[in-house]
Amino acid sequence: MKRPLEASAEGRGRIVGITDGVFAIALTLIVLEIRVPAHEAIHSERELLAAIAALAPRFLTYALSFLTLTIFWFGQQAQHGLIAKSDRRLATLNLCFLAFIALLPFSTDLLADFLEFRTAVLVYWLNLLALGVTLFASWRYAEKSGFVAEDVDAETKRTVYLRIIKAQILWAVGAALSLVSPLLGVGFILVVQLVYAAALRGSLLGKVIG
């Protein structure tokens, strides 16, 4: 008879399923914050253009968070592909990770409304930090518990750690730059996201991050 905490491939499958669902919802929620200007407030082409231009911070933070979700989804999927089984503790770590994914629409909305405030940038960075910490913790637990597939070599395991750590260091630099200028910090984080997104597509930039 299988024990509640016993590791199994079925447990891993359930984690993969709920992960995709949470990411899909988060991706939907971040775009819902970009609202079409009220028709009754627009009386000319110029006013419509001005209303669209006023949405620029929301388009910026949408792009930022879309890239964030893309990067973490690929990272989570890569880890799932290397892990052969899961138990309740690993599932709990993954649920903690997903809790911070679900929080990203809030930190995105906060950043869009208060883009000129350092606190908003720091809250967004703390969200990224929490995602990195929980992703790192789940991978470390899986490795230490022997849940990683047998054909995964030591170099691959090391690469997973390094990619998470490098990203967190770069995002921390962005948070530090926000103390000088919030827009500078956001701009730096956006560039980092673009580099990682390009790397995930198999470009030469992949060498930069591991």
N, C-alpha and C. Protein backbone atom coordinates (compact mmCIF):
# COMPACT_ATOMS: atom_id res chain seq x y z
N MET A 1 0.84 -1.20 0.00
CA MET A 1 0.00 0.00 0.00
C MET A 1 0.88 1.25 0.00
N LYS A 2 0.57 2.22 -0.89
CA LYS A 2 1.38 3.42 -1.01
C LYS A 2 1.11 4.37 0.16
N ARG A 3 2.19 4.88 0.74
CA ARG A 3 2.08 5.84 1.83
C ARG A 3 1.86 7.24 1.30
N PRO A 4 1.23 8.13 2.11
CA PRO A 4 0.92 9.49 1.65
C PRO A 4 2.13 10.28 1.18
N LEU A 5 3.28 10.11 1.85
CA LEU A 5 4.47 10.89 1.51
C LEU A 5 5.38 10.17 0.54
N GLU A 6 4.99 9.00 0.08
CA GLU A 6 5.83 8.22 -0.81
C GLU A 6 5.94 8.89 -2.17
N ALA A 7 7.18 8.94 -2.70
CA ALA A 7 7.40 9.57 -4.00
C ALA A 7 6.84 8.73 -5.12
N SER A 8 6.34 9.39 -6.16
CA SER A 8 5.78 8.66 -7.29
C SER A 8 5.82 9.52 -8.54
N ALA A 9 5.80 8.86 -9.71
CA ALA A 9 5.73 9.58 -10.98
C ALA A 9 4.37 10.26 -11.14
N GLU A 10 3.32 9.66 -10.54
CA GLU A 10 1.99 10.25 -10.63
C GLU A 10 1.95 11.62 -9.94
N GLY A 11 2.65 11.72 -8.80
CA GLY A 11 2.71 12.99 -8.09
C GLY A 11 3.36 14.07 -8.93
N ARG A 12 4.40 13.71 -9.66
CA ARG A 12 5.06 14.66 -10.55
C ARG A 12 4.09 15.13 -11.64
N GLY A 13 3.31 14.20 -12.17
CA GLY A 13 2.34 14.56 -13.22
C GLY A 13 1.30 15.55 -12.74
N ARG A 14 0.86 15.41 -11.50
CA ARG A 14 -0.13 16.33 -10.96
C ARG A 14 0.46 17.73 -10.80
N ILE A 15 1.73 17.80 -10.41
CA ILE A 15 2.39 19.09 -10.27
C ILE A 15 2.47 19.79 -11.61
N VAL A 16 2.84 19.05 -12.66
CA VAL A 16 2.94 19.62 -14.00
C VAL A 16 1.59 20.19 -14.44
N GLY A 17 0.53 19.45 -14.15
CA GLY A 17 -0.81 19.88 -14.56
C GLY A 17 -1.24 21.18 -13.91
N ILE A 18 -1.09 21.27 -12.60
CA ILE A 18 -1.51 22.49 -11.89
C ILE A 18 -0.61 23.66 -12.23
N THR A 19 0.66 23.39 -12.52
CA THR A 19 1.59 24.46 -12.90
C THR A 19 1.13 25.16 -14.17
N ASP A 20 0.78 24.39 -15.18
CA ASP A 20 0.34 24.98 -16.44
C ASP A 20 -0.93 25.82 -16.24
N GLY A 21 -1.83 25.35 -15.39
CA GLY A 21 -3.07 26.07 -15.14
C GLY A 21 -2.83 27.41 -14.47
N VAL A 22 -1.97 27.44 -13.46
CA VAL A 22 -1.69 28.69 -12.74
C VAL A 22 -0.99 29.69 -13.65
N PHE A 23 -0.05 29.23 -14.44
CA PHE A 23 0.63 30.13 -15.38
C PHE A 23 -0.35 30.71 -16.39
N ALA A 24 -1.26 29.89 -16.89
CA ALA A 24 -2.24 30.37 -17.87
C ALA A 24 -3.12 31.47 -17.27
N ILE A 25 -3.53 31.28 -16.03
CA ILE A 25 -4.36 32.29 -15.36
C ILE A 25 -3.56 33.58 -15.14
N ALA A 26 -2.32 33.45 -14.68
CA ALA A 26 -1.49 34.64 -14.43
C ALA A 26 -1.24 35.41 -15.72
N LEU A 27 -0.99 34.71 -16.82
CA LEU A 27 -0.77 35.37 -18.11
C LEU A 27 -2.02 36.14 -18.55
N THR A 28 -3.18 35.59 -18.23
CA THR A 28 -4.43 36.26 -18.58
C THR A 28 -4.66 37.50 -17.72
N LEU A 29 -4.40 37.37 -16.43
CA LEU A 29 -4.68 38.47 -15.51
C LEU A 29 -3.81 39.70 -15.77
N ILE A 30 -2.54 39.49 -16.16
CA ILE A 30 -1.67 40.66 -16.35
C ILE A 30 -2.12 41.52 -17.53
N VAL A 31 -2.75 40.90 -18.54
CA VAL A 31 -3.20 41.70 -19.68
C VAL A 31 -4.55 42.37 -19.40
N LEU A 32 -5.32 41.83 -18.48
CA LEU A 32 -6.62 42.42 -18.17
C LEU A 32 -6.50 43.79 -17.53
N GLU A 33 -5.31 44.11 -17.00
CA GLU A 33 -5.10 45.42 -16.38
C GLU A 33 -4.89 46.52 -17.41
N ILE A 34 -4.73 46.13 -18.69
CA ILE A 34 -4.63 47.14 -19.75
C ILE A 34 -6.04 47.35 -20.30
N ARG A 35 -6.68 48.39 -19.86
CA ARG A 35 -8.09 48.62 -20.21
C ARG A 35 -8.22 49.61 -21.36
N VAL A 36 -9.14 49.33 -22.25
CA VAL A 36 -9.43 50.23 -23.37
C VAL A 36 -9.98 51.55 -22.82
N PRO A 37 -9.51 52.69 -23.34
CA PRO A 37 -10.03 53.99 -22.87
C PRO A 37 -11.55 54.07 -22.99
N ALA A 38 -12.18 54.73 -22.04
CA ALA A 38 -13.64 54.87 -22.07
C ALA A 38 -14.07 55.65 -23.29
N HIS A 39 -15.03 55.12 -24.02
CA HIS A 39 -15.46 55.73 -25.28
C HIS A 39 -16.03 57.13 -25.07
N GLU A 40 -16.77 57.31 -23.99
CA GLU A 40 -17.40 58.62 -23.74
C GLU A 40 -16.39 59.72 -23.44
N ALA A 41 -15.15 59.33 -23.09
CA ALA A 41 -14.13 60.33 -22.78
C ALA A 41 -13.30 60.72 -24.00
N ILE A 42 -13.52 60.03 -25.12
CA ILE A 42 -12.74 60.28 -26.33
C ILE A 42 -13.62 60.95 -27.38
N HIS A 43 -13.15 62.12 -27.87
CA HIS A 43 -13.95 62.87 -28.84
C HIS A 43 -13.17 63.21 -30.11
N SER A 44 -11.89 62.79 -30.15
CA SER A 44 -11.08 63.09 -31.33
C SER A 44 -9.93 62.10 -31.43
N GLU A 45 -9.29 62.09 -32.60
CA GLU A 45 -8.12 61.22 -32.80
C GLU A 45 -7.01 61.58 -31.81
N ARG A 46 -6.84 62.88 -31.60
CA ARG A 46 -5.78 63.33 -30.69
C ARG A 46 -6.02 62.82 -29.27
N GLU A 47 -7.26 62.89 -28.81
CA GLU A 47 -7.57 62.40 -27.46
C GLU A 47 -7.38 60.89 -27.37
N LEU A 48 -7.70 60.16 -28.44
CA LEU A 48 -7.50 58.71 -28.42
C LEU A 48 -6.02 58.38 -28.36
N LEU A 49 -5.22 59.09 -29.16
CA LEU A 49 -3.77 58.87 -29.13
C LEU A 49 -3.19 59.19 -27.75
N ALA A 50 -3.69 60.27 -27.15
CA ALA A 50 -3.21 60.64 -25.82
C ALA A 50 -3.59 59.60 -24.78
N ALA A 51 -4.79 59.04 -24.91
CA ALA A 51 -5.25 58.01 -23.97
C ALA A 51 -4.42 56.74 -24.12
N ILE A 52 -4.10 56.39 -25.36
CA ILE A 52 -3.26 55.20 -25.59
C ILE A 52 -1.86 55.43 -25.05
N ALA A 53 -1.33 56.65 -25.28
CA ALA A 53 0.01 56.97 -24.77
C ALA A 53 0.05 56.90 -23.24
N ALA A 54 -1.06 57.26 -22.61
CA ALA A 54 -1.12 57.21 -21.14
C ALA A 54 -1.05 55.79 -20.61
N LEU A 55 -1.31 54.82 -21.48
CA LEU A 55 -1.26 53.41 -21.08
C LEU A 55 0.16 52.84 -21.19
N ALA A 56 1.12 53.67 -21.61
CA ALA A 56 2.49 53.19 -21.82
C ALA A 56 3.07 52.44 -20.61
N PRO A 57 2.91 52.96 -19.37
CA PRO A 57 3.45 52.22 -18.23
C PRO A 57 2.86 50.81 -18.10
N ARG A 58 1.60 50.67 -18.44
CA ARG A 58 0.96 49.35 -18.34
C ARG A 58 1.46 48.40 -19.43
N PHE A 59 1.70 48.94 -20.62
CA PHE A 59 2.27 48.10 -21.67
C PHE A 59 3.69 47.67 -21.30
N LEU A 60 4.44 48.58 -20.68
CA LEU A 60 5.81 48.27 -20.25
C LEU A 60 5.81 47.17 -19.20
N THR A 61 4.97 47.32 -18.18
CA THR A 61 4.95 46.32 -17.12
C THR A 61 4.33 45.01 -17.60
N TYR A 62 3.41 45.09 -18.58
CA TYR A 62 2.87 43.86 -19.16
C TYR A 62 3.98 43.08 -19.86
N ALA A 63 4.78 43.79 -20.67
CA ALA A 63 5.90 43.13 -21.36
C ALA A 63 6.88 42.53 -20.35
N LEU A 64 7.16 43.30 -19.29
CA LEU A 64 8.07 42.84 -18.26
C LEU A 64 7.58 41.55 -17.61
N SER A 65 6.31 41.53 -17.23
CA SER A 65 5.77 40.36 -16.53
C SER A 65 5.52 39.19 -17.48
N PHE A 66 5.17 39.48 -18.74
CA PHE A 66 5.02 38.40 -19.70
C PHE A 66 6.35 37.66 -19.87
N LEU A 67 7.42 38.44 -19.96
CA LEU A 67 8.75 37.82 -20.07
C LEU A 67 9.10 37.05 -18.80
N THR A 68 8.76 37.63 -17.64
CA THR A 68 9.02 36.95 -16.38
C THR A 68 8.32 35.60 -16.33
N LEU A 69 7.04 35.59 -16.67
CA LEU A 69 6.27 34.35 -16.64
C LEU A 69 6.80 33.35 -17.66
N THR A 70 7.19 33.84 -18.82
CA THR A 70 7.76 32.96 -19.84
C THR A 70 9.03 32.29 -19.35
N ILE A 71 9.91 33.10 -18.76
CA ILE A 71 11.19 32.58 -18.27
C ILE A 71 10.98 31.55 -17.16
N PHE A 72 10.12 31.87 -16.20
CA PHE A 72 9.90 30.94 -15.09
C PHE A 72 9.12 29.71 -15.54
N TRP A 73 8.25 29.85 -16.53
CA TRP A 73 7.54 28.67 -17.04
C TRP A 73 8.52 27.71 -17.70
N PHE A 74 9.41 28.26 -18.54
CA PHE A 74 10.42 27.41 -19.17
C PHE A 74 11.34 26.78 -18.13
N GLY A 75 11.71 27.58 -17.11
CA GLY A 75 12.57 27.05 -16.06
C GLY A 75 11.90 25.93 -15.28
N GLN A 76 10.62 26.13 -14.96
CA GLN A 76 9.88 25.10 -14.23
C GLN A 76 9.69 23.85 -15.09
N GLN A 77 9.40 24.04 -16.37
CA GLN A 77 9.22 22.90 -17.26
C GLN A 77 10.52 22.13 -17.44
N ALA A 78 11.63 22.87 -17.51
CA ALA A 78 12.94 22.21 -17.63
C ALA A 78 13.22 21.35 -16.40
N GLN A 79 12.90 21.88 -15.22
CA GLN A 79 13.10 21.10 -14.00
C GLN A 79 12.20 19.88 -13.98
N HIS A 80 10.94 20.05 -14.37
CA HIS A 80 10.03 18.92 -14.40
C HIS A 80 10.52 17.83 -15.34
N GLY A 81 11.18 18.25 -16.43
CA GLY A 81 11.70 17.27 -17.38
C GLY A 81 12.87 16.48 -16.84
N LEU A 82 13.52 17.03 -15.80
CA LEU A 82 14.68 16.35 -15.21
C LEU A 82 14.32 15.56 -13.96
N ILE A 83 13.12 15.79 -13.44
CA ILE A 83 12.68 15.13 -12.21
C ILE A 83 11.78 13.95 -12.56
N ALA A 84 12.10 12.79 -12.01
CA ALA A 84 11.37 11.57 -12.36
C ALA A 84 10.15 11.34 -11.47
N LYS A 85 10.20 11.84 -10.23
CA LYS A 85 9.09 11.59 -9.32
C LYS A 85 9.00 12.70 -8.28
N SER A 86 7.90 12.70 -7.55
CA SER A 86 7.66 13.76 -6.57
C SER A 86 6.96 13.18 -5.35
N ASP A 87 7.13 13.86 -4.21
CA ASP A 87 6.37 13.51 -3.02
C ASP A 87 5.62 14.75 -2.52
N ARG A 88 4.99 14.65 -1.38
CA ARG A 88 4.17 15.76 -0.89
C ARG A 88 5.01 16.98 -0.56
N ARG A 89 6.21 16.76 -0.05
CA ARG A 89 7.05 17.91 0.30
C ARG A 89 7.48 18.67 -0.95
N LEU A 90 7.86 17.96 -1.99
CA LEU A 90 8.23 18.64 -3.23
C LEU A 90 7.00 19.33 -3.83
N ALA A 91 5.84 18.69 -3.74
CA ALA A 91 4.61 19.32 -4.23
C ALA A 91 4.33 20.62 -3.47
N THR A 92 4.59 20.63 -2.15
CA THR A 92 4.37 21.82 -1.34
C THR A 92 5.30 22.95 -1.77
N LEU A 93 6.56 22.62 -2.04
CA LEU A 93 7.51 23.63 -2.52
C LEU A 93 7.06 24.20 -3.86
N ASN A 94 6.55 23.34 -4.72
CA ASN A 94 6.06 23.81 -6.02
C ASN A 94 4.81 24.68 -5.86
N LEU A 95 3.96 24.34 -4.90
CA LEU A 95 2.78 25.18 -4.65
C LEU A 95 3.18 26.55 -4.12
N CYS A 96 4.23 26.59 -3.31
CA CYS A 96 4.75 27.89 -2.84
C CYS A 96 5.23 28.72 -4.02
N PHE A 97 5.94 28.06 -4.94
CA PHE A 97 6.38 28.73 -6.16
C PHE A 97 5.19 29.28 -6.94
N LEU A 98 4.15 28.48 -7.08
CA LEU A 98 2.96 28.91 -7.82
C LEU A 98 2.20 30.03 -7.10
N ALA A 99 2.29 30.04 -5.76
CA ALA A 99 1.66 31.13 -5.00
C ALA A 99 2.27 32.47 -5.39
N PHE A 100 3.58 32.48 -5.61
CA PHE A 100 4.24 33.73 -6.00
C PHE A 100 4.02 34.04 -7.48
N ILE A 101 3.78 33.01 -8.29
CA ILE A 101 3.38 33.26 -9.68
C ILE A 101 2.00 33.94 -9.69
N ALA A 102 1.09 33.45 -8.85
CA ALA A 102 -0.25 34.03 -8.77
C ALA A 102 -0.22 35.45 -8.24
N LEU A 103 0.83 35.80 -7.49
CA LEU A 103 0.97 37.15 -6.94
C LEU A 103 1.50 38.15 -7.97
N LEU A 104 2.08 37.65 -9.04
CA LEU A 104 2.73 38.53 -10.02
C LEU A 104 1.77 39.54 -10.65
N PRO A 105 0.51 39.19 -10.97
CA PRO A 105 -0.40 40.23 -11.49
C PRO A 105 -0.56 41.41 -10.54
N PHE A 106 -0.57 41.16 -9.22
CA PHE A 106 -0.66 42.26 -8.26
C PHE A 106 0.58 43.14 -8.30
N SER A 107 1.77 42.53 -8.24
CA SER A 107 2.99 43.34 -8.25
C SER A 107 3.16 44.06 -9.58
N THR A 108 2.65 43.46 -10.66
CA THR A 108 2.68 44.12 -11.97
C THR A 108 1.77 45.35 -11.97
N ASP A 109 0.56 45.20 -11.45
CA ASP A 109 -0.39 46.31 -11.39
C ASP A 109 0.14 47.44 -10.51
N LEU A 110 0.74 47.07 -9.39
CA LEU A 110 1.33 48.06 -8.49
C LEU A 110 2.44 48.84 -9.20
N LEU A 111 3.28 48.11 -9.92
CA LEU A 111 4.38 48.76 -10.64
C LEU A 111 3.85 49.69 -11.73
N ALA A 112 2.80 49.27 -12.43
CA ALA A 112 2.23 50.11 -13.50
C ALA A 112 1.65 51.41 -12.95
N ASP A 113 1.02 51.33 -11.78
CA ASP A 113 0.39 52.52 -11.19
C ASP A 113 1.39 53.44 -10.51
N PHE A 114 2.51 52.87 -10.04
CA PHE A 114 3.48 53.67 -9.27
C PHE A 114 4.88 53.46 -9.82
N LEU A 115 5.00 53.55 -11.14
CA LEU A 115 6.27 53.27 -11.81
C LEU A 115 7.39 54.21 -11.36
N GLU A 116 7.01 55.39 -10.90
CA GLU A 116 8.02 56.37 -10.51
C GLU A 116 8.47 56.21 -9.05
N PHE A 117 7.89 55.22 -8.34
CA PHE A 117 8.23 55.01 -6.93
C PHE A 117 9.15 53.80 -6.76
N ARG A 118 10.20 53.99 -5.96
CA ARG A 118 11.15 52.90 -5.71
C ARG A 118 10.48 51.71 -5.03
N THR A 119 9.54 52.00 -4.13
CA THR A 119 8.88 50.93 -3.39
C THR A 119 8.18 49.95 -4.32
N ALA A 120 7.55 50.46 -5.37
CA ALA A 120 6.86 49.59 -6.32
C ALA A 120 7.84 48.67 -7.04
N VAL A 121 8.99 49.22 -7.41
CA VAL A 121 10.02 48.40 -8.07
C VAL A 121 10.55 47.34 -7.12
N LEU A 122 10.76 47.72 -5.87
CA LEU A 122 11.29 46.79 -4.88
C LEU A 122 10.29 45.67 -4.58
N VAL A 123 8.99 46.00 -4.54
CA VAL A 123 7.97 44.97 -4.34
C VAL A 123 8.00 43.98 -5.51
N TYR A 124 8.13 44.51 -6.73
CA TYR A 124 8.21 43.65 -7.90
C TYR A 124 9.44 42.75 -7.81
N TRP A 125 10.58 43.34 -7.41
CA TRP A 125 11.80 42.54 -7.28
C TRP A 125 11.66 41.47 -6.20
N LEU A 126 11.01 41.81 -5.09
CA LEU A 126 10.79 40.81 -4.03
C LEU A 126 9.96 39.63 -4.55
N ASN A 127 9.02 39.93 -5.45
CA ASN A 127 8.24 38.86 -6.08
C ASN A 127 9.15 37.96 -6.91
N LEU A 128 10.07 38.58 -7.68
CA LEU A 128 11.03 37.80 -8.46
C LEU A 128 11.95 36.99 -7.55
N LEU A 129 12.38 37.61 -6.45
CA LEU A 129 13.26 36.91 -5.50
C LEU A 129 12.57 35.69 -4.91
N ALA A 130 11.31 35.86 -4.52
CA ALA A 130 10.55 34.74 -3.95
C ALA A 130 10.40 33.61 -4.96
N LEU A 131 10.19 33.95 -6.22
CA LEU A 131 10.09 32.93 -7.27
C LEU A 131 11.40 32.17 -7.42
N GLY A 132 12.51 32.92 -7.43
CA GLY A 132 13.81 32.27 -7.56
C GLY A 132 14.15 31.39 -6.38
N VAL A 133 13.84 31.86 -5.18
CA VAL A 133 14.14 31.08 -3.96
C VAL A 133 13.35 29.78 -3.93
N THR A 134 12.06 29.84 -4.26
CA THR A 134 11.24 28.63 -4.21
C THR A 134 11.62 27.67 -5.34
N LEU A 135 11.98 28.21 -6.51
CA LEU A 135 12.42 27.34 -7.61
C LEU A 135 13.73 26.65 -7.24
N PHE A 136 14.64 27.41 -6.63
CA PHE A 136 15.92 26.85 -6.18
C PHE A 136 15.69 25.77 -5.12
N ALA A 137 14.81 26.07 -4.16
CA ALA A 137 14.55 25.14 -3.06
C ALA A 137 13.93 23.83 -3.57
N SER A 138 13.02 23.93 -4.54
CA SER A 138 12.39 22.72 -5.06
C SER A 138 13.40 21.85 -5.81
N TRP A 139 14.29 22.49 -6.56
CA TRP A 139 15.31 21.72 -7.28
C TRP A 139 16.29 21.07 -6.31
N ARG A 140 16.70 21.81 -5.29
CA ARG A 140 17.64 21.27 -4.31
C ARG A 140 17.01 20.09 -3.56
N TYR A 141 15.75 20.22 -3.18
CA TYR A 141 15.08 19.13 -2.47
C TYR A 141 14.97 17.90 -3.37
N ALA A 142 14.61 18.13 -4.64
CA ALA A 142 14.48 17.01 -5.57
C ALA A 142 15.82 16.29 -5.75
N GLU A 143 16.89 17.07 -5.84
CA GLU A 143 18.21 16.46 -6.02
C GLU A 143 18.64 15.69 -4.77
N LYS A 144 18.51 16.32 -3.61
CA LYS A 144 18.93 15.68 -2.37
C LYS A 144 18.08 14.44 -2.04
N SER A 145 16.84 14.42 -2.51
CA SER A 145 15.95 13.30 -2.21
C SER A 145 16.04 12.18 -3.24
N GLY A 146 16.87 12.37 -4.25
CA GLY A 146 17.03 11.33 -5.27
C GLY A 146 15.89 11.26 -6.26
N PHE A 147 15.18 12.37 -6.46
CA PHE A 147 14.04 12.39 -7.38
C PHE A 147 14.45 12.74 -8.81
N VAL A 148 15.68 13.24 -8.98
CA VAL A 148 16.15 13.59 -10.31
C VAL A 148 16.38 12.31 -11.12
N ALA A 149 16.04 12.35 -12.40
CA ALA A 149 16.20 11.18 -13.26
C ALA A 149 17.64 10.69 -13.26
N GLU A 150 17.81 9.39 -13.38
CA GLU A 150 19.14 8.78 -13.27
C GLU A 150 20.09 9.21 -14.38
N ASP A 151 19.56 9.59 -15.53
CA ASP A 151 20.44 9.94 -16.65
C ASP A 151 20.85 11.42 -16.65
N VAL A 152 20.47 12.16 -15.61
CA VAL A 152 20.87 13.57 -15.51
C VAL A 152 22.25 13.64 -14.86
N ASP A 153 23.22 14.21 -15.59
CA ASP A 153 24.59 14.24 -15.07
C ASP A 153 24.82 15.43 -14.14
N ALA A 154 25.99 15.42 -13.50
CA ALA A 154 26.33 16.45 -12.51
C ALA A 154 26.41 17.83 -13.15
N GLU A 155 26.88 17.92 -14.39
CA GLU A 155 27.00 19.21 -15.06
C GLU A 155 25.63 19.85 -15.30
N THR A 156 24.66 19.02 -15.66
CA THR A 156 23.30 19.54 -15.86
C THR A 156 22.72 20.05 -14.56
N LYS A 157 22.92 19.30 -13.48
CA LYS A 157 22.43 19.73 -12.17
C LYS A 157 23.05 21.07 -11.78
N ARG A 158 24.35 21.19 -12.03
CA ARG A 158 25.06 22.43 -11.69
C ARG A 158 24.54 23.60 -12.54
N THR A 159 24.24 23.34 -13.80
CA THR A 159 23.73 24.37 -14.70
C THR A 159 22.39 24.93 -14.21
N VAL A 160 21.53 24.05 -13.71
CA VAL A 160 20.23 24.49 -13.18
C VAL A 160 20.43 25.47 -12.03
N TYR A 161 21.33 25.12 -11.11
CA TYR A 161 21.61 26.02 -9.99
C TYR A 161 22.15 27.37 -10.47
N LEU A 162 23.12 27.32 -11.38
CA LEU A 162 23.77 28.55 -11.82
C LEU A 162 22.82 29.48 -12.55
N ARG A 163 21.92 28.93 -13.34
CA ARG A 163 20.99 29.79 -14.07
C ARG A 163 20.05 30.53 -13.13
N ILE A 164 19.61 29.84 -12.09
CA ILE A 164 18.73 30.50 -11.12
C ILE A 164 19.49 31.60 -10.38
N ILE A 165 20.70 31.28 -9.93
CA ILE A 165 21.50 32.23 -9.16
C ILE A 165 21.90 33.44 -9.99
N LYS A 166 22.32 33.21 -11.23
CA LYS A 166 22.72 34.33 -12.10
C LYS A 166 21.55 35.28 -12.34
N ALA A 167 20.38 34.71 -12.59
CA ALA A 167 19.21 35.56 -12.83
C ALA A 167 18.90 36.40 -11.60
N GLN A 168 18.96 35.80 -10.42
CA GLN A 168 18.66 36.53 -9.19
C GLN A 168 19.66 37.65 -8.93
N ILE A 169 20.93 37.40 -9.25
CA ILE A 169 21.95 38.44 -9.08
C ILE A 169 21.66 39.62 -10.00
N LEU A 170 21.32 39.33 -11.25
CA LEU A 170 21.03 40.41 -12.21
C LEU A 170 19.79 41.19 -11.81
N TRP A 171 18.76 40.50 -11.35
CA TRP A 171 17.55 41.20 -10.91
C TRP A 171 17.81 42.02 -9.66
N ALA A 172 18.70 41.54 -8.80
CA ALA A 172 19.07 42.32 -7.61
C ALA A 172 19.80 43.60 -8.02
N VAL A 173 20.62 43.52 -9.07
CA VAL A 173 21.27 44.72 -9.59
C VAL A 173 20.22 45.72 -10.08
N GLY A 174 19.19 45.20 -10.76
CA GLY A 174 18.09 46.07 -11.20
C GLY A 174 17.39 46.73 -10.04
N ALA A 175 17.17 45.99 -8.96
CA ALA A 175 16.54 46.56 -7.77
C ALA A 175 17.42 47.64 -7.16
N ALA A 176 18.73 47.39 -7.15
CA ALA A 176 19.66 48.39 -6.60
C ALA A 176 19.66 49.66 -7.45
N LEU A 177 19.59 49.49 -8.78
CA LEU A 177 19.55 50.65 -9.67
C LEU A 177 18.28 51.47 -9.47
N SER A 178 17.21 50.81 -9.04
CA SER A 178 15.95 51.54 -8.81
C SER A 178 16.08 52.53 -7.67
N LEU A 179 17.06 52.34 -6.79
CA LEU A 179 17.30 53.31 -5.72
C LEU A 179 17.85 54.61 -6.28
N VAL A 180 18.51 54.51 -7.43
CA VAL A 180 19.00 55.70 -8.13
C VAL A 180 17.87 56.30 -8.96
N SER A 181 17.20 55.43 -9.73
CA SER A 181 16.08 55.85 -10.57
C SER A 181 15.17 54.64 -10.80
N PRO A 182 13.90 54.72 -10.40
CA PRO A 182 12.99 53.59 -10.60
C PRO A 182 12.92 53.14 -12.06
N LEU A 183 12.88 54.09 -12.98
CA LEU A 183 12.81 53.74 -14.40
C LEU A 183 14.09 53.06 -14.87
N LEU A 184 15.22 53.46 -14.32
CA LEU A 184 16.49 52.81 -14.66
C LEU A 184 16.48 51.36 -14.19
N GLY A 185 15.98 51.14 -12.97
CA GLY A 185 15.90 49.78 -12.45
C GLY A 185 14.98 48.90 -13.28
N VAL A 186 13.81 49.42 -13.63
CA VAL A 186 12.86 48.66 -14.45
C VAL A 186 13.45 48.39 -15.83
N GLY A 187 14.11 49.40 -16.40
CA GLY A 187 14.73 49.22 -17.71
C GLY A 187 15.79 48.14 -17.70
N PHE A 188 16.60 48.11 -16.64
CA PHE A 188 17.65 47.09 -16.54
C PHE A 188 17.03 45.69 -16.41
N ILE A 189 16.01 45.56 -15.56
CA ILE A 189 15.34 44.27 -15.39
C ILE A 189 14.72 43.81 -16.72
N LEU A 190 14.15 44.75 -17.46
CA LEU A 190 13.55 44.41 -18.75
C LEU A 190 14.61 43.90 -19.73
N VAL A 191 15.77 44.54 -19.75
CA VAL A 191 16.86 44.09 -20.62
C VAL A 191 17.30 42.67 -20.23
N VAL A 192 17.42 42.43 -18.93
CA VAL A 192 17.78 41.08 -18.46
C VAL A 192 16.75 40.06 -18.94
N GLN A 193 15.46 40.42 -18.83
CA GLN A 193 14.40 39.51 -19.27
C GLN A 193 14.52 39.23 -20.76
N LEU A 194 14.82 40.25 -21.54
CA LEU A 194 14.95 40.07 -22.98
C LEU A 194 16.12 39.16 -23.32
N VAL A 195 17.22 39.30 -22.58
CA VAL A 195 18.38 38.43 -22.80
C VAL A 195 18.03 36.99 -22.51
N TYR A 196 17.34 36.76 -21.40
CA TYR A 196 16.95 35.40 -21.03
C TYR A 196 15.95 34.84 -22.03
N ALA A 197 15.01 35.65 -22.47
CA ALA A 197 14.02 35.18 -23.44
C ALA A 197 14.69 34.79 -24.75
N ALA A 198 15.67 35.60 -25.17
CA ALA A 198 16.41 35.28 -26.39
C ALA A 198 17.20 33.99 -26.22
N ALA A 199 17.77 33.81 -25.02
CA ALA A 199 18.54 32.59 -24.75
C ALA A 199 17.66 31.35 -24.80
N LEU A 200 16.43 31.48 -24.32
CA LEU A 200 15.51 30.36 -24.33
C LEU A 200 15.12 29.95 -25.74
N ARG A 201 15.25 30.85 -26.68
CA ARG A 201 14.96 30.55 -28.07
C ARG A 201 16.17 29.94 -28.77
N GLY A 202 17.23 29.69 -27.99
CA GLY A 202 18.38 29.00 -28.55
C GLY A 202 19.38 29.90 -29.25
N SER A 203 19.32 31.20 -28.98
CA SER A 203 20.28 32.11 -29.62
C SER A 203 21.65 31.98 -28.96
N LEU A 204 22.62 32.70 -29.50
CA LEU A 204 23.97 32.68 -28.95
C LEU A 204 24.04 33.27 -27.57
N LEU A 205 23.01 34.04 -27.18
CA LEU A 205 23.00 34.63 -25.84
C LEU A 205 22.87 33.56 -24.77
N GLY A 206 22.50 32.34 -25.16
CA GLY A 206 22.39 31.26 -24.20
C GLY A 206 23.71 31.00 -23.52
N LYS A 207 24.81 31.31 -24.20
CA LYS A 207 26.12 31.11 -23.59
C LYS A 207 26.36 32.06 -22.42
N VAL A 208 25.68 33.20 -22.47
CA VAL A 208 25.87 34.20 -21.42
C VAL A 208 25.33 33.71 -20.08
N ILE A 209 24.23 32.94 -20.14
CA ILE A 209 23.57 32.57 -18.88
C ILE A 209 23.77 31.12 -18.51
N GLY A 210 24.71 30.47 -19.12
CA GLY A 210 24.98 29.13 -18.64
C GLY A 210 25.02 28.08 -19.69
